Structures are given as C-alpha cells and as structure tokens.
Coordinates of C-alpha atoms and ligand atoms in Angstrom, one line a residue:
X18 CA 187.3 48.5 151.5
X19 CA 184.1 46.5 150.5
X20 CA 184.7 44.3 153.6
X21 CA 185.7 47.0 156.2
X22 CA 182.0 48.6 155.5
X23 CA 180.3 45.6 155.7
X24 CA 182.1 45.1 159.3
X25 CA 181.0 48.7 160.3
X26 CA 177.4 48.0 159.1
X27 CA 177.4 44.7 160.9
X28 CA 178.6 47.0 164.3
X29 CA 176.1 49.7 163.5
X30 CA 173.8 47.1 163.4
X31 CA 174.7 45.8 166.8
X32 CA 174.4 49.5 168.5
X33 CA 171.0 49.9 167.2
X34 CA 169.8 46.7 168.4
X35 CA 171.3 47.7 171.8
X36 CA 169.7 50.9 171.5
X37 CA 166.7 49.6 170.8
X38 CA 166.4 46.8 173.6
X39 CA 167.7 49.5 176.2
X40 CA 164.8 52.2 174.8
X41 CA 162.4 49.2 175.4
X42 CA 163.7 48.3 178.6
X43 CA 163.1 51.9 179.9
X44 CA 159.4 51.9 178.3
X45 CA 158.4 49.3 179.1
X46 CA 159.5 47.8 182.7
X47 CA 159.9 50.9 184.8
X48 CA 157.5 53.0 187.0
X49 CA 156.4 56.3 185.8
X50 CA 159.2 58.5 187.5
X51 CA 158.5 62.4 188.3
X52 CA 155.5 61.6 190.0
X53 CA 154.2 61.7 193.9
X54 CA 157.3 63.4 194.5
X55 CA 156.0 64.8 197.3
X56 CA 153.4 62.8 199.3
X57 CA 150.0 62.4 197.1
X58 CA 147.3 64.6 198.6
X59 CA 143.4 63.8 197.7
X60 CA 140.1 61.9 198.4
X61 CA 139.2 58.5 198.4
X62 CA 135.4 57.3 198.4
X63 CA 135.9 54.0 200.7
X64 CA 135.7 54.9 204.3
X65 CA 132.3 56.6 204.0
X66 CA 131.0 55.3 200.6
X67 CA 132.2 52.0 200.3
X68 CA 130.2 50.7 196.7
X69 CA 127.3 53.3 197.5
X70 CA 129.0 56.1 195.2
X71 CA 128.0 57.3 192.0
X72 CA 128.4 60.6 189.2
X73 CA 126.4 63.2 191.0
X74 CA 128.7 62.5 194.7
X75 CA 132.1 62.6 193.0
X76 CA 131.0 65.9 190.5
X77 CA 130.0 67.6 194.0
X78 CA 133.6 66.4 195.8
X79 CA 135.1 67.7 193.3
X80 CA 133.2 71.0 193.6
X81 CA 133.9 71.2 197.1
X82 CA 137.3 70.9 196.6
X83 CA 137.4 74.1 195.1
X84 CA 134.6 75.7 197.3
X85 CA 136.7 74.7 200.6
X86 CA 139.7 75.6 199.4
X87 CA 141.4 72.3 199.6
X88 CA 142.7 72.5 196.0
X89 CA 144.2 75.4 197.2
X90 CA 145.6 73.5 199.8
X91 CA 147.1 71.7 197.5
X92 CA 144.3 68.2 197.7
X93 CA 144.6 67.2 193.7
X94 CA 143.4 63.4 193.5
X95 CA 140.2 62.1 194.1
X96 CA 139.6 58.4 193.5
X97 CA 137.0 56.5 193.4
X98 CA 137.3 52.8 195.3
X99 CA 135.6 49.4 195.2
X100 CA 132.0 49.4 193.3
X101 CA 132.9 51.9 190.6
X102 CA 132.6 49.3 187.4
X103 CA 129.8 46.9 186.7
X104 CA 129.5 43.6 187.4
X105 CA 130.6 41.8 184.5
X106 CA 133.1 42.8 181.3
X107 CA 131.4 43.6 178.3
X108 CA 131.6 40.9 175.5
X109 CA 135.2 42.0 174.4
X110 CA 136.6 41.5 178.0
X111 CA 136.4 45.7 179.0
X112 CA 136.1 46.7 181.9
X113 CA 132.7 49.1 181.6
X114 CA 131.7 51.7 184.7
X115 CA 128.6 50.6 186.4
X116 CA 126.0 52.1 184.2
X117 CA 123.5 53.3 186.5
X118 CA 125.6 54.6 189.3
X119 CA 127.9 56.4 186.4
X120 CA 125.6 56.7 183.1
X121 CA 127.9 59.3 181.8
X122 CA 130.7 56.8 181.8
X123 CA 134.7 57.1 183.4
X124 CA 136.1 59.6 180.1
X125 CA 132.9 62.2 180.8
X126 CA 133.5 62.1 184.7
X127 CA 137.6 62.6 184.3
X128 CA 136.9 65.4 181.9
X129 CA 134.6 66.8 184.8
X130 CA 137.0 66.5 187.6
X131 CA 140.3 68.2 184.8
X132 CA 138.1 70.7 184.3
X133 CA 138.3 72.0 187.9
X134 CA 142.1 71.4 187.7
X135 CA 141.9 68.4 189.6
X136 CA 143.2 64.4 188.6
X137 CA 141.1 61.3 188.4
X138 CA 142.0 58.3 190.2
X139 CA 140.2 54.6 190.4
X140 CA 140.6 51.4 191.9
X141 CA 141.5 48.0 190.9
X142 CA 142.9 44.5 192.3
X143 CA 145.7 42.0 191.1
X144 CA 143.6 39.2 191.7
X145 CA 140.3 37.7 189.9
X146 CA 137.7 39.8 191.4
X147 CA 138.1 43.0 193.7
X148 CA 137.5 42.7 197.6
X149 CA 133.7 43.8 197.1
X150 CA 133.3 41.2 194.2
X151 CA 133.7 43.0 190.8
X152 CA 136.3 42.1 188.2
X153 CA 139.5 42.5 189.2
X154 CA 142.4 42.4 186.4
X155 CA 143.8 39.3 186.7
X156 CA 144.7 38.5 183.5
X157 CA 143.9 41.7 181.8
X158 CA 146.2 43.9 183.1
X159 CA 147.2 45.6 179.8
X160 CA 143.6 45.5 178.5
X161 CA 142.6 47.4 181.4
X162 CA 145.5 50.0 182.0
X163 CA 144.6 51.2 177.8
X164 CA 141.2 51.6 179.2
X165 CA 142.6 54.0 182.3
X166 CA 144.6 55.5 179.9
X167 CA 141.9 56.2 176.9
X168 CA 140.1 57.4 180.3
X169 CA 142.8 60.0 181.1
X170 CA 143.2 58.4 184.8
X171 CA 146.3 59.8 186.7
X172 CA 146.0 57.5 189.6
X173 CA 145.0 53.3 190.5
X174 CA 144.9 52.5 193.5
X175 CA 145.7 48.2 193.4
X176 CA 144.4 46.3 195.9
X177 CA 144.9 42.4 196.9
X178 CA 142.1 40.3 197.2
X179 CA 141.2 37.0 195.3
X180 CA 145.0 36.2 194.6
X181 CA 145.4 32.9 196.0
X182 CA 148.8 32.0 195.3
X183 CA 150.1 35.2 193.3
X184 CA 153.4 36.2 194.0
X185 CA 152.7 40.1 195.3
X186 CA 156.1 41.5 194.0
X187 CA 155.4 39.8 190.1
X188 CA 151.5 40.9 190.1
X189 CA 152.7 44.5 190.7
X190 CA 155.4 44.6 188.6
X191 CA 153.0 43.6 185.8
X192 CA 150.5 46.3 186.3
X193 CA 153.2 48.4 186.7
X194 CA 154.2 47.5 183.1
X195 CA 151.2 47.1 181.6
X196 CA 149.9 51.1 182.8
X197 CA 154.0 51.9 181.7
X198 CA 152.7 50.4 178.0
X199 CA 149.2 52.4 177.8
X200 CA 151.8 55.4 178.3
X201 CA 149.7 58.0 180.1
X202 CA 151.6 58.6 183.6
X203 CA 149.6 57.7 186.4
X204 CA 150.2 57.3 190.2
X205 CA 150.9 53.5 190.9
X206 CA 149.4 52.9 194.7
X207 CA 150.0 49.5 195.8
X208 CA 147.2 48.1 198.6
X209 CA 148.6 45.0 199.3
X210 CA 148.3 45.7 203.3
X211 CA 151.9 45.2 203.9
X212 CA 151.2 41.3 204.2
X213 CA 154.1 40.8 201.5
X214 CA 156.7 43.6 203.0
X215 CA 156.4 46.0 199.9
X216 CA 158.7 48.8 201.3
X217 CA 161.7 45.7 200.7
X218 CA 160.5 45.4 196.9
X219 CA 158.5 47.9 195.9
X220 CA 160.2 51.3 195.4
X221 CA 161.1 50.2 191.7
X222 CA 157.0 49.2 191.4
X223 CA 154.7 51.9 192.8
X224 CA 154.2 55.7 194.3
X225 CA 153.2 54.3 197.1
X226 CA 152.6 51.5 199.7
X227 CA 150.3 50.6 202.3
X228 CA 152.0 49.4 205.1
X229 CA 148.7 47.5 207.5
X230 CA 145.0 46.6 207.0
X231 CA 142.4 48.5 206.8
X232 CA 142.3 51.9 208.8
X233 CA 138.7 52.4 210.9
X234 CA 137.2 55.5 212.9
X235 CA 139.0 55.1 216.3
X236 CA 142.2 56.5 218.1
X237 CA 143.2 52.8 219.2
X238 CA 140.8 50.1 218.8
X239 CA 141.1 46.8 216.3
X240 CA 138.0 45.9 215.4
X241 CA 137.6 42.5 214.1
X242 CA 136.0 40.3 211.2
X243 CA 136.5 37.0 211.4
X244 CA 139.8 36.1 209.1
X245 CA 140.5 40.0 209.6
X246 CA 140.9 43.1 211.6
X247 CA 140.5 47.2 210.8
X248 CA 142.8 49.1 212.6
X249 CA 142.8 52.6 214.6
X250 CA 145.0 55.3 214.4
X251 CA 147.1 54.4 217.1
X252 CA 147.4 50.5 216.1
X253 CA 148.0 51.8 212.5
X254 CA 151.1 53.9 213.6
X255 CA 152.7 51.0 216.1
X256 CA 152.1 48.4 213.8
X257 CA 155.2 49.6 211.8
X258 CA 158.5 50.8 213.5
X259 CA 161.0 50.3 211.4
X260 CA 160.5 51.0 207.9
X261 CA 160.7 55.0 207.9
X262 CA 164.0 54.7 206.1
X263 CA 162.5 53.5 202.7
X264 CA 160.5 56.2 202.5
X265 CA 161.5 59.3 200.3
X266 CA 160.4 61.4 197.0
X267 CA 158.6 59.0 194.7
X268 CA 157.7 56.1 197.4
X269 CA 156.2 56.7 200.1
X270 CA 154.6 54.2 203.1
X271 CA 151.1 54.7 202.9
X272 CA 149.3 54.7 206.4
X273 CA 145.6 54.1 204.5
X274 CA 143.1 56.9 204.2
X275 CA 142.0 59.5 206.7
X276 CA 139.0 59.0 208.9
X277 CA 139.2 62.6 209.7
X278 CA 135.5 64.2 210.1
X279 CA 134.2 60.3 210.6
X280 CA 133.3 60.9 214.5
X281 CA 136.6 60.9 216.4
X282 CA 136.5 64.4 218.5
X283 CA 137.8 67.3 216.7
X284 CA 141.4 66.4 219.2
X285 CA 141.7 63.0 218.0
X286 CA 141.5 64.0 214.2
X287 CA 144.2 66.9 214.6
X288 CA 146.2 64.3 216.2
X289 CA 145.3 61.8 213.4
X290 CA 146.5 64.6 210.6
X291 CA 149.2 65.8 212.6
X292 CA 150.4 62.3 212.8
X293 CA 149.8 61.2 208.7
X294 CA 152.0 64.6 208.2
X295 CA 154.4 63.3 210.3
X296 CA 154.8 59.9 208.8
X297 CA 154.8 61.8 205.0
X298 CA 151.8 59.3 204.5
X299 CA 149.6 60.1 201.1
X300 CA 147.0 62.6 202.9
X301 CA 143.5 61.0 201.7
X302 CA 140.8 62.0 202.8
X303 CA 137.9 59.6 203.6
X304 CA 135.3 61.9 204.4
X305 CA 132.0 63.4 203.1
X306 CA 132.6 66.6 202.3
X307 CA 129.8 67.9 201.6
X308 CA 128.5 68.1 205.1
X309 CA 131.9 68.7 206.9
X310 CA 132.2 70.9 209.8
X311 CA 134.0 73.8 210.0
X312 CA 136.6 72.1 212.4
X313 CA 136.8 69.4 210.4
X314 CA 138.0 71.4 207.3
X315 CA 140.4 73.5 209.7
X316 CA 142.4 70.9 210.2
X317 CA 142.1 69.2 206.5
X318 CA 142.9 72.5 204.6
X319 CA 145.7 73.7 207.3
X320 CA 148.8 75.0 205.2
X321 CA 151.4 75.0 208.0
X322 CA 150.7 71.4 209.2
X323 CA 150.3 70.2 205.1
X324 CA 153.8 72.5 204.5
X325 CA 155.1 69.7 206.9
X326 CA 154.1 66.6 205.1
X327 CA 154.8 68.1 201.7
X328 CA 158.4 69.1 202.5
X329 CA 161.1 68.7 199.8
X330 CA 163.3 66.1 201.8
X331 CA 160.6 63.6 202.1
X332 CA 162.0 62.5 205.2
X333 CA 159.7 60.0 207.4
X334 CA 159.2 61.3 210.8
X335 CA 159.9 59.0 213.9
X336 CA 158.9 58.6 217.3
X337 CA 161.4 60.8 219.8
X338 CA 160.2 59.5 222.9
X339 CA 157.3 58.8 225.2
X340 CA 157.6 61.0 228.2
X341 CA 155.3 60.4 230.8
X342 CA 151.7 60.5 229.1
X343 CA 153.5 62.4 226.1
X344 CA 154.3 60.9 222.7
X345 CA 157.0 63.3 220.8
X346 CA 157.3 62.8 217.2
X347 CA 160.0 64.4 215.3
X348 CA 160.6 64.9 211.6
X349 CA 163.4 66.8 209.8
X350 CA 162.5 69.5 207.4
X351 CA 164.5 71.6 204.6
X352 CA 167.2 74.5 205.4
X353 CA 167.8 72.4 209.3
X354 CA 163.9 73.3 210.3
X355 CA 162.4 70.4 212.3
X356 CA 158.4 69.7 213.0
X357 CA 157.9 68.3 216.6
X358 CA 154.6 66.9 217.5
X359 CA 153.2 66.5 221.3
X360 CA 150.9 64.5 221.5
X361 CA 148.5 63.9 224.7
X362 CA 148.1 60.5 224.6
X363 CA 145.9 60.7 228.4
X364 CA 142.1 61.1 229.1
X365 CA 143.0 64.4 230.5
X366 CA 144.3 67.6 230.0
X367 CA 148.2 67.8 230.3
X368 CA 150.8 70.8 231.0
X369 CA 153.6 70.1 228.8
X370 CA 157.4 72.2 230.5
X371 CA 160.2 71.2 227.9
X372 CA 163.8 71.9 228.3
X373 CA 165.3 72.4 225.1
X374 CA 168.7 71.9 226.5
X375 CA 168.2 69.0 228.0
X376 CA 166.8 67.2 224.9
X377 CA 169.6 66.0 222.1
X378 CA 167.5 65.9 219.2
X379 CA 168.4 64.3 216.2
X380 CA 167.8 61.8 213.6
X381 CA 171.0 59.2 213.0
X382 CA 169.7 57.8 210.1
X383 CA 169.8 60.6 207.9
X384 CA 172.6 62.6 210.0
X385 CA 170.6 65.3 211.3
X386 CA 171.4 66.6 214.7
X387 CA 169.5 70.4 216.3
X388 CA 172.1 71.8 218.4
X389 CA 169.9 73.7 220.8
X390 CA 172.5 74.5 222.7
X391 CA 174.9 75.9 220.0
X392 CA 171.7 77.6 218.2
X393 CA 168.4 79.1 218.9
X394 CA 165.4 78.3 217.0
X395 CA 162.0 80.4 216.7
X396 CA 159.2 78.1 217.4
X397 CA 155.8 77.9 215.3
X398 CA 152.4 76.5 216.5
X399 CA 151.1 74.9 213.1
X400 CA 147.8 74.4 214.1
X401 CA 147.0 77.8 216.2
X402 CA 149.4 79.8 213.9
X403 CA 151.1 80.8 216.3
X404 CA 154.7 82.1 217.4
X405 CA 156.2 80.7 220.4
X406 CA 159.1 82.6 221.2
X407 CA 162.3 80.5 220.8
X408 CA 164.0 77.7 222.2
X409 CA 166.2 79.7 224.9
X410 CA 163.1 79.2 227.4
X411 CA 160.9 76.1 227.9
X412 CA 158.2 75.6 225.6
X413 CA 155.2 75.4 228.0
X414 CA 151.6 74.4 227.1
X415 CA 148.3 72.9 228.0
X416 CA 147.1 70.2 225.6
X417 CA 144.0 68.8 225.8
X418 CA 143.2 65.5 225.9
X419 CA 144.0 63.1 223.1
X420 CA 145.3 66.8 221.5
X421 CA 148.8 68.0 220.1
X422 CA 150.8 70.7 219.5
X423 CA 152.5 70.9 216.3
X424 CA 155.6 72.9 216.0
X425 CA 158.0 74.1 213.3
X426 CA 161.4 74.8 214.4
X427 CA 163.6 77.5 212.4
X428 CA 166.7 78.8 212.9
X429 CA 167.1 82.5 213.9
Ligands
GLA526 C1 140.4 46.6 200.8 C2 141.3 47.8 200.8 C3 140.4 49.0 201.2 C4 139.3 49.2 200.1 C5 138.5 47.9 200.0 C6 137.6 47.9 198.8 O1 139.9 46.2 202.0 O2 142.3 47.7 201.8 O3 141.2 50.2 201.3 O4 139.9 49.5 198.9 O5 139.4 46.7 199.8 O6 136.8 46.7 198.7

C-alpha cells in the first residue's frame, strides 16, 4: 500500500513537471496570439518626421485622429519611429525617452494617446544601435520589452540595422520572447526589409512583416543611396510576386508605410491606398495630419475601400491581369464578394469596356472561382460610393490617369 502511493506520487510528480514545462513553453516562446487579426491600421512618424518628432506633434496626431474621423475609421496605432529615446542608457542600462523632445516621458504620453481610445506604438532594432544611431537592443532585449510594458506599449515596430552577423530568424524570436515575458500583449512588427525572407520563418514570430526597403514619395521611381535604394509604389508592389499565400489573420506582409498626402497627385495616392487594401498590407499612415487636405483624408478615412482591407478572410489580393494600359487586381472577400481594382497605369485618361463573361475570375490558391456567368453580381464603386448596376452588362468607365476604380462585387 505504502509503496503503490509512493509510485503514484512519483507519477503525479511527473505530470506536474510536464504541466509546468508545457505552461512555460506557451508563456514564454510564443507570439502574442489574438492580435492584428485583421490588418493593423495607424500612423507612423518616419516618412515625414524622421528624428524631428516630439510630445506636442504626437498629442496633436492623436487629436486629429479623433477630429478627422479616422478612429472612427477604424486607424488605432500610432507609433512613434527612429529618434524617440535619447542618446545613451541611463546608468542602469534603460532605455530613457529623449528628454527634451519628450519631457513628459513614454508612460505620460501612452496614457495621453489611451485616453483618446487609441494604442501606443514605438520603434526599436535587433542590432546595437538603431538605423539613425540610438541604442538599439542588442543585448537587452528583456530589459527593454519590461520597459515597453511598464510603458503600456501595444505595438514595436523592430527594425535591422547594426546586426552584422545576426541570424534574422534568432534575433526576432528573442524579442518575440522577451516582450512574451514582460506579459503586456503588443503587436510584434518585424522590419527586417525582407533581406532574410521572413514570410518563410516568421508567422510563429511577429504580426507582421515587411516585405522590401524603404517606401519613398513616387508611383515608380528607386531612388538611390549609395549601399541602398527607397522604393516607389509601383517598385514596392512588383518587387514581391509570390508570397501572397502566407499572408492571413495574425501575419500579414507589410508593404511599409503610406506616403499618401506626401505630394503624389490626389490619383496616384488613391491608387497607392487602393492598392495597400488590396495587398491586406498594415494601412500606416506616414503623413502630417495636421495640415492634410481634404482629398487627402477622403481617401485615408474611406470606409468602403478600408471594409476591403479589413475583411475577415484576410485573403491577399493578386494581380488578375494587365490588359492593355490596365492593371486588374483582384482579391476575394467574405459571403463570395470580390474587390476588383482598375488601375490606369498610362499618362492619360482611359475608357475602360469589360465583359464580365468573358473574364474567368478566380483565385486557385484558395479555391475561389466568380461564376459570372451562372450568377449576377451588383457592383459597388468604393471610392465614389457608387452603384454600378450589375455584371449582366459591361462595366464601362473613364479613369483618369494614374487613377482606379475600386469595386465590390456582391451577389444578388
Ligand atoms: C529603416 C526602416 C524605416 C525607418 C528607419 C528609421 O530604414 O526601414 O522604416 O524605421 O529605419 O531609422
């Protein structure tokens, strides 16, 4: 008798230590799961900022996030970049915010930015120093994600400079671990520029990816800087074919930042946004918002064409076909809707005549085909909020130069 309840505390003791190692095991070395489900939509201070940013600038995007009505619109994150911390730890190895740009320090500016109902986001690099030159985490990983997390920060954007030899997949899955440990969920964005193929590795590790370099204000250009290039919208989407499959709720390919209001034409930025929705990109916004223009909020704070990008599936769109001067772009949708997205690609404008019927639309890889011919769908212009009819006739337009014409198909 003695002996048979030794044996069972001996296997009781077995279970909990398997209990325990598999409870750690989930803590400890998984992503936060439940989060980005749906693409994540908010404002990043790079592309106009860069380090110039401070307290005052982020309290008044965050006011104008309510005033424009793009919380409503569902925008949630802002984040602040490169330039955010000062220049050195302090004596115990913390990071500290740069005290003259942010006297009020990180916890005081996240309490601002909750208080409007939004979430706080900042930026950080694997490797020794950030891209700009500050302290990167290297090294202090967990030290620095308790810091984010006595902050409250939902979101850290991780970018890749001053690595050296770091392997990419290993340096994320650390951070990954060490924000796990702090224990406050937060957004994992990865910004390692797609150099190490992080849609192959990285579903496990972050929200999100980015898939090339650095975005700049252009529809097509590559601008370069010695050892490096920035990249236009155009370049951006063709530099990636084939990874839409990895996409999906919880990890998404990130196609960098918006430059929408930074000086393309009103056209060009619908097509940019359009485009971002299309690809179920993270919609960031990289522009000052406190002297957009009317257009350029229009387009940022459209429903319809955000409704696209945020749908359930999370299904990365694809390019349908180029027909003459015409790009098509196609991505499914929930209850068998499809978006479908003409874009001009000319320097002038362009009638577009398209026969539904003669057009087999479908997506293989996730077994989706439209059946125009068996079924009729009523056809919605996103960005003039429009209905077109339905597919038994053409769908016939003008679109202006470097525009597009968003539509939502539905079944009747
Ligand atoms: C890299 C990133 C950019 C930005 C800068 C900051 O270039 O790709 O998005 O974060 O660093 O220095």
């Amino acid at each position: 008798m003695f002996y048979r309840v030794l044996l069972n505390l001996k296997k009781m003791k077995k279970i909990v230590i398997l209990i325990l190692v598999f409870t750690s095991i989930n803590t400890f070395s998984q992503k936060f799961e439940g989060l980005a489900e749906t693409p994540p939509l908010g404002w990043n201070s790079w592309n106009t900022f860069a380090t110039d940013i401070n307290e005052q600038l982020v309290k008044d995007i965050a006011d104008k996030f309510v005033e424009l009505g793009l919380k409503e619109a569902g925008y949630e994150y802002i984040v602040l970049d490169d330039g955010w911390m000062a220049k050195e730890r302090d004596t115990h190895g913390n990071l500290i915010a740069d005290p003259i740009k942010f006297p009020s320090g990180m916890k005081a500016l996240a309490d601002y930015i909750h208080s409007k109902g939004l979430k706080f986001g900042l930026y950080n690099c694997a490797g020794s120093k950030t891209c700009a030159g500050y302290p990167g985490s290297r090294g202090f990983e967990y030290q620095d994600a308790r810091s984010y997390a006595s902050w409250d920060v939902d979101y850290l954007k991780y970018d890749w400079c001053n690595t050296d030899k770091l392997n990419a997949e290993g340096a994320y899955i650390t951070m990954r671990d060490a924000l796990k440990a702090a224990g406050r969920p937060v957004v994992f964005s990865i910004c390692e520029w797609g150099d190490n193929e992080p849609w192959k590795w990285a579903k496990d590790v972050g929200h999100a990816w980015r898939v090339t370099g650095d975005i700049i204000n252009c529809w097509d250009c590559e601008v370069g800087h010695g050892s490096w290039s920035s990249w236009g919208v155009w370049k951006i989407i063709n530099m990636r074919k084939d990874i839409r499959k990895v996409a999906g709720p919880g990890h998404w390919n990130d196609f960098d930042m918006m430059e929408v209001g930074n000086g393309m034409a009103d056209a060009e930025d619908r097509t940019h946004f359009a485009m971002w929705t299309m690809l179920t990109s993270p919609l960031i916004m990289g522009n000052d918002l406190r002297v957009a223009s009317k257009e350029t909020i229009k387009t940022l704070a459209n429903k319809e064409v955000i409704a696209v990008n945020q749908d359930k599936l999370g299904i990365q769109g694809f390019r349908f076909s180029n027909e003459g001067d015409f790009e098509i772009w196609i991505k499914p949708l929930e209850n068998d809707a499809w978006a479908i997205t003409f874009v001009n690609m000319s320097d002038k404008p362009l009638s577009l005549n398209f026969d539904w019927e003669k057009h087999d639309i479908g997506d293989d890889v996730n077994g989706k085909r439209m059946e125009a011919k068996q079924q009729k769908f009523k056809i919605r212009d996103l960005f003039n909020h429009k209905n077109l009819g339905d597919t038994s006739k053409n769908l016939m337009a003008e679109i202006q130069s470097h525009d597009v014409l968003m539509v939502k198909l539905e079944k009747k």
